[in-house]
Tab-separated table of C-alpha atoms and ligand atoms in Angstrom:
chain	number	residue	atom	x	y	z
A	30	MET	CA	0.026	0.297	-0.339
A	31	THR	CA	1.468	4.031	-0.206
A	32	GLU	CA	1.435	5.860	2.174
A	33	ARG	CA	-1.309	7.644	4.546
A	34	ILE	CA	-1.004	10.983	4.318
A	35	ASN	CA	-2.585	13.105	6.822
A	36	ILE	CA	-4.847	16.437	5.105
A	37	GLY	CA	-5.874	18.046	7.696
A	38	ARG	CA	-8.929	19.215	10.092
A	39	ASN	CA	-11.236	20.202	7.636
A	40	GLY	CA	-12.760	16.209	7.221
A	41	PHE	CA	-16.170	14.890	5.560
A	42	ILE	CA	-17.820	11.319	6.591
A	43	LEU	CA	-18.552	10.709	2.130
A	44	PRO	CA	-21.160	10.794	1.380
A	45	GLU	CA	-23.260	13.976	3.069
A	46	PRO	CA	-26.888	13.147	2.854
A	47	GLN	CA	-28.780	16.144	0.680
A	48	THR	CA	-31.948	17.455	2.367
A	49	ILE	CA	-33.590	20.369	1.701
A	50	LEU	CA	-34.512	22.154	5.137
A	51	GLY	CA	-38.238	23.389	5.877
A	52	THR	CA	-38.953	26.350	8.432
A	53	MET	CA	-41.943	29.643	9.107
A	54	ILE	CA	-40.055	32.787	8.529
A	55	ALA	CA	-42.610	34.705	9.593
A	56	GLY	CA	-45.432	32.894	8.220
A	57	ARG	CA	-43.507	32.084	5.521
A	58	PRO	CA	-42.506	29.514	4.113
A	59	ASN	CA	-38.465	29.076	3.536
A	60	PHE	CA	-36.145	26.510	2.349
A	61	MET	CA	-32.587	26.021	2.238
A	62	ALA	CA	-30.016	23.017	1.546
A	63	LEU	CA	-29.199	20.973	4.516
A	64	ALA	CA	-26.818	18.248	4.566
A	65	TRP	CA	-25.857	17.935	7.784
A	66	VAL	CA	-27.544	15.625	9.148
A	67	THR	CA	-28.066	12.450	10.897
A	68	ARG	CA	-30.193	10.157	13.248
A	69	VAL	CA	-28.615	9.797	16.697
A	70	ASN	CA	-31.786	7.850	18.884
A	71	TYR	CA	-33.321	4.864	17.978
A	72	SER	CA	-36.627	5.346	19.708
A	73	PRO	CA	-38.055	7.559	19.596
A	74	CYS	CA	-36.915	8.076	15.527
A	75	ILE	CA	-35.105	12.543	16.814
A	76	MET	CA	-31.988	13.591	14.077
A	77	ALA	CA	-30.171	16.370	14.921
A	78	ILE	CA	-29.213	18.906	11.927
A	79	ALA	CA	-26.306	21.545	12.160
A	80	VAL	CA	-27.563	25.061	11.243
A	81	ASN	CA	-25.202	27.439	11.341
A	82	ALA	CA	-26.178	30.528	13.330
A	83	GLY	CA	-26.195	33.274	10.281
A	84	HIS	CA	-28.496	31.546	8.599
A	85	ALA	CA	-32.266	32.608	8.329
A	86	SER	CA	-33.835	29.217	8.355
A	87	ASN	CA	-31.448	29.177	12.763
A	88	ALA	CA	-33.494	31.779	13.640
A	89	ALA	CA	-36.737	30.431	12.650
A	90	ILE	CA	-36.380	27.558	14.355
A	91	ARG	CA	-35.511	29.396	17.154
A	92	ASP	CA	-38.112	30.905	16.855
A	93	THR	CA	-41.067	27.696	16.095
A	94	GLY	CA	-39.102	25.228	17.706
A	95	GLN	CA	-40.579	22.596	15.138
A	96	PHE	CA	-38.756	22.236	11.204
A	97	SER	CA	-39.311	19.625	7.802
A	98	LEU	CA	-36.790	17.699	5.909
A	99	ASN	CA	-36.859	16.938	2.678
A	100	THR	CA	-35.497	14.419	0.424
A	101	PRO	CA	-35.738	15.705	-3.006
A	102	GLY	CA	-34.162	13.672	-6.093
A	103	THR	CA	-32.270	13.725	-8.980
A	104	ASP	CA	-34.561	16.218	-10.759
A	105	MET	CA	-34.072	18.736	-8.166
A	106	VAL	CA	-30.526	19.199	-8.149
A	107	GLU	CA	-30.950	22.904	-9.784
A	108	VAL	CA	-33.421	24.190	-7.394
A	109	THR	CA	-32.156	21.892	-4.024
A	110	ASP	CA	-28.585	24.150	-4.826
A	111	TYR	CA	-30.691	26.754	-5.225
A	112	VAL	CA	-32.105	27.225	-1.803
A	113	GLY	CA	-27.860	26.974	-0.554
A	114	LEU	CA	-27.301	29.438	-2.442
A	115	ILE	CA	-29.250	32.693	-1.061
A	116	SER	CA	-30.525	33.506	2.318
A	117	GLY	CA	-34.506	34.064	3.501
A	118	LYS	CA	-33.329	36.901	4.204
A	119	ARG	CA	-32.813	39.020	1.872
A	120	THR	CA	-34.896	36.536	-1.384
A	121	ASP	CA	-38.437	35.452	-0.688
A	122	LYS	CA	-37.957	30.826	-1.306
A	123	SER	CA	-41.911	30.232	-0.584
A	124	SER	CA	-42.991	30.357	-3.617
A	125	LEU	CA	-40.383	27.337	-5.489
A	126	PHE	CA	-42.424	24.385	-4.273
A	127	ASN	CA	-45.695	23.305	-3.728
A	128	VAL	CA	-45.912	23.356	-0.251
A	129	GLN	CA	-48.455	21.563	2.419
A	130	ARG	CA	-49.186	21.077	6.032
A	131	GLY	CA	-48.470	17.816	7.377
A	132	VAL	CA	-49.459	17.566	11.220
A	133	LEU	CA	-47.302	20.299	12.761
A	134	GLN	CA	-48.675	24.338	11.921
A	135	PHE	CA	-43.793	25.196	11.590
A	136	ALA	CA	-43.239	22.231	9.698
A	137	PRO	CA	-43.992	23.223	5.992
A	138	LEU	CA	-43.372	20.099	3.427
A	139	ILE	CA	-42.358	20.255	-0.514
A	140	ASP	CA	-44.765	18.214	-1.999
A	141	GLU	CA	-42.386	17.947	-5.370
A	142	CYS	CA	-39.610	15.783	-2.701
A	143	PRO	CA	-40.556	11.901	-2.218
A	144	ILE	CA	-40.286	12.134	1.545
A	145	SER	CA	-41.170	15.039	4.115
A	146	MET	CA	-40.629	14.690	7.520
A	147	GLU	CA	-41.453	17.399	10.669
A	148	PHE	CA	-39.986	17.540	13.370
A	149	ASP	CA	-40.734	19.362	17.269
A	150	VAL	CA	-37.402	20.662	18.087
A	151	ILE	CA	-36.353	18.827	21.835
A	152	GLN	CA	-32.965	19.643	22.251
A	153	THR	CA	-31.204	22.824	21.173
A	154	VAL	CA	-27.066	22.937	21.041
A	155	ASP	CA	-24.859	25.992	20.199
A	156	LEU	CA	-21.768	25.292	18.654
A	157	PRO	CA	-18.976	28.033	17.633
A	158	THR	CA	-20.554	28.770	14.400
A	159	ASN	CA	-23.539	25.828	14.587
A	160	THR	CA	-26.418	25.186	16.405
A	161	LEU	CA	-27.462	21.777	16.558
A	162	PHE	CA	-30.574	20.847	17.241
A	163	LEU	CA	-32.604	17.515	17.589
A	164	GLY	CA	-35.947	16.851	16.265
A	165	GLU	CA	-38.267	13.940	17.265
A	166	LEU	CA	-40.551	12.908	14.241
A	167	ALA	CA	-44.018	13.952	14.441
A	168	ALA	CA	-44.251	12.402	10.663
A	169	THR	CA	-42.918	10.723	7.830
A	170	TRP	CA	-44.668	11.481	4.754
A	171	THR	CA	-44.323	9.504	0.821
A	172	ARG	CA	-46.396	8.085	-2.406
A	173	GLU	CA	-46.520	4.620	-3.032
A	174	GLU	CA	-45.456	5.066	-5.985
A	175	TYR	CA	-41.581	5.554	-4.162
A	176	MET	CA	-42.338	2.310	-1.987
A	177	THR	CA	-41.709	-1.124	-2.467
A	178	ASP	CA	-43.086	-3.973	-0.822
A	179	GLY	CA	-43.753	-1.538	2.236
A	180	TYR	CA	-40.641	0.363	2.924
A	181	VAL	CA	-39.119	3.921	0.928
A	182	ASP	CA	-37.880	1.871	-1.687
A	183	VAL	CA	-34.117	4.365	-2.640
A	184	GLU	CA	-33.721	2.669	-6.009
A	185	LYS	CA	-37.365	4.799	-6.751
A	186	VAL	CA	-36.665	7.622	-4.366
A	187	ARG	CA	-33.802	8.479	-6.553
A	188	PRO	CA	-32.163	10.140	-3.744
A	189	PHE	CA	-28.551	12.532	-4.271
A	190	THR	CA	-25.482	12.303	-2.225
A	191	LEU	CA	-23.084	15.079	-1.276
A	192	THR	CA	-19.162	15.311	-1.698
A	193	MET	CA	-16.995	18.720	0.491
A	194	PRO	CA	-14.881	20.488	0.382
A	195	ASP	CA	-14.792	19.634	-3.534
A	196	ASN	CA	-18.703	19.948	-3.730
A	197	ARG	CA	-19.725	17.859	-5.652
A	198	TYR	CA	-23.168	16.320	-6.665
A	199	TRP	CA	-23.488	12.682	-7.064
A	200	ALA	CA	-26.036	10.185	-7.754
A	201	VAL	CA	-26.311	6.764	-5.048
A	202	GLY	CA	-24.842	4.224	-6.632
A	203	ALA	CA	-25.480	0.255	-7.323
A	204	GLN	CA	-26.308	-1.969	-3.859
A	205	VAL	CA	-23.173	-4.020	-2.676
A	206	GLY	CA	-24.694	-5.757	0.215
A	207	ARG	CA	-27.238	-6.723	2.544
A	208	ALA	CA	-27.287	-5.132	6.228
A	209	TRP	CA	-27.112	-7.577	9.484
A	210	HIS	CA	-26.802	-10.198	7.240
A	211	ASP	CA	-23.599	-10.778	4.350
A	212	GLY	CA	-20.892	-10.103	7.864
A	213	LYS	CA	-23.049	-13.227	9.819
A	214	SER	CA	-20.847	-16.002	8.910
A	215	LEU	CA	-17.482	-13.707	9.100
A	216	ARG	CA	-18.959	-13.657	12.944
A	217	ASP	CA	-20.182	-17.486	12.862
A	218	THR	CA	-16.653	-18.294	11.725
A	219	LEU	CA	-14.195	-15.407	14.319
A	220	LYS	CA	-16.963	-16.654	16.849
A	221	PRO	CA	-18.736	-19.119	17.545
A	222	ASP	CA	-19.893	-19.262	20.340
A	223	ARG	CA	-21.841	-16.009	19.780
A	224	SER	CA	-25.531	-15.124	18.771
A	225	ASP	CA	-25.691	-11.148	19.502
A	226	GLY	CA	-26.347	-8.546	17.044
B	22	FMN	C1	-25.277	21.735	-1.368
B	22	FMN	C2	-24.811	21.640	0.156
B	22	FMN	C3	-25.790	22.131	1.027
B	22	FMN	C4	-25.486	23.074	2.179
B	22	FMN	N1	-25.830	22.552	3.933
B	22	FMN	C5	-25.356	23.254	5.251
B	22	FMN	C6	-25.861	21.847	6.266
B	22	FMN	O1	-25.959	21.296	6.434
B	22	FMN	N2	-25.688	23.669	7.032
B	22	FMN	C7	-25.239	25.080	7.286
B	22	FMN	O2	-25.905	25.932	8.272
B	22	FMN	N3	-25.512	25.689	5.746
B	22	FMN	C8	-25.260	24.060	4.863
B	22	FMN	N4	-25.500	24.580	3.156
B	22	FMN	C9	-25.912	26.543	3.124
B	22	FMN	C10	-27.420	27.026	3.132
B	22	FMN	O3	-28.299	26.121	2.062
B	22	FMN	C11	-27.354	28.508	3.129
B	22	FMN	O4	-26.622	29.455	3.191
B	22	FMN	C12	-28.768	29.252	2.891
B	22	FMN	O5	-28.564	30.049	1.660
B	22	FMN	C13	-29.035	29.502	4.182
B	22	FMN	O6	-30.430	29.834	3.190
B	22	FMN	P1	-31.404	30.519	4.728
B	22	FMN	O7	-30.322	31.821	4.983
B	22	FMN	O8	-32.906	31.361	3.947
B	22	FMN	O9	-31.350	30.140	6.098
B	22	FMN	C14	-25.507	24.365	2.334
B	22	FMN	C15	-25.763	25.082	1.208
B	22	FMN	C16	-25.590	23.717	0.172
B	22	FMN	C17	-25.061	24.377	-1.049
């Protein structure tokens, strides 16, 4: 193998999921591109999002205590990038999408996105430049056409991902395995007396 090199302290897990964050600002929907998101609790479902302190969306979440996460398909790359380039402080982004209401009052849902989720904020953590909002899932919306055998099907949703710091979008590639399954024979070979997981 070649020599391992240290490329510094500005690191990213690749790829990052690409979503659109929805909030309400003074009664008007606002949307921004958001990639810094992950699920952080099994039950209930809690997601953590990291939103820069200067963004209009940050103030909106603090104000209302709610937000939505919308998963755009690859046909929405351009508009997703657009809502990541301009701020709701200066530009009204509310009419870019067909906006729906779900079960929460301040979590605008993007009808064009195959998946939309609504969250109540349960905890807020101020970090040096960003705020970590922990949101508990109130509802998940999709359509039958995005599902196979009762599950949301990534091949039908066609989400896209982001790489940083080269700033490129990527489609999801081919399936390479099955989770909680493909390690089983190795588990049984290496630790035949254990059956956990
Ligand atoms: C691809 C992409 C991903 C982004 N991800 C995030 C993110 O995870 N967190 C964040 O604070 N800003 C992120 N941004 C920047 C915001 O989307 C951008 O600054 C936006 O204009 C803020 O809008 P607002 O002021 O209306 O809230 C991202 C931008 C792009 C283009």
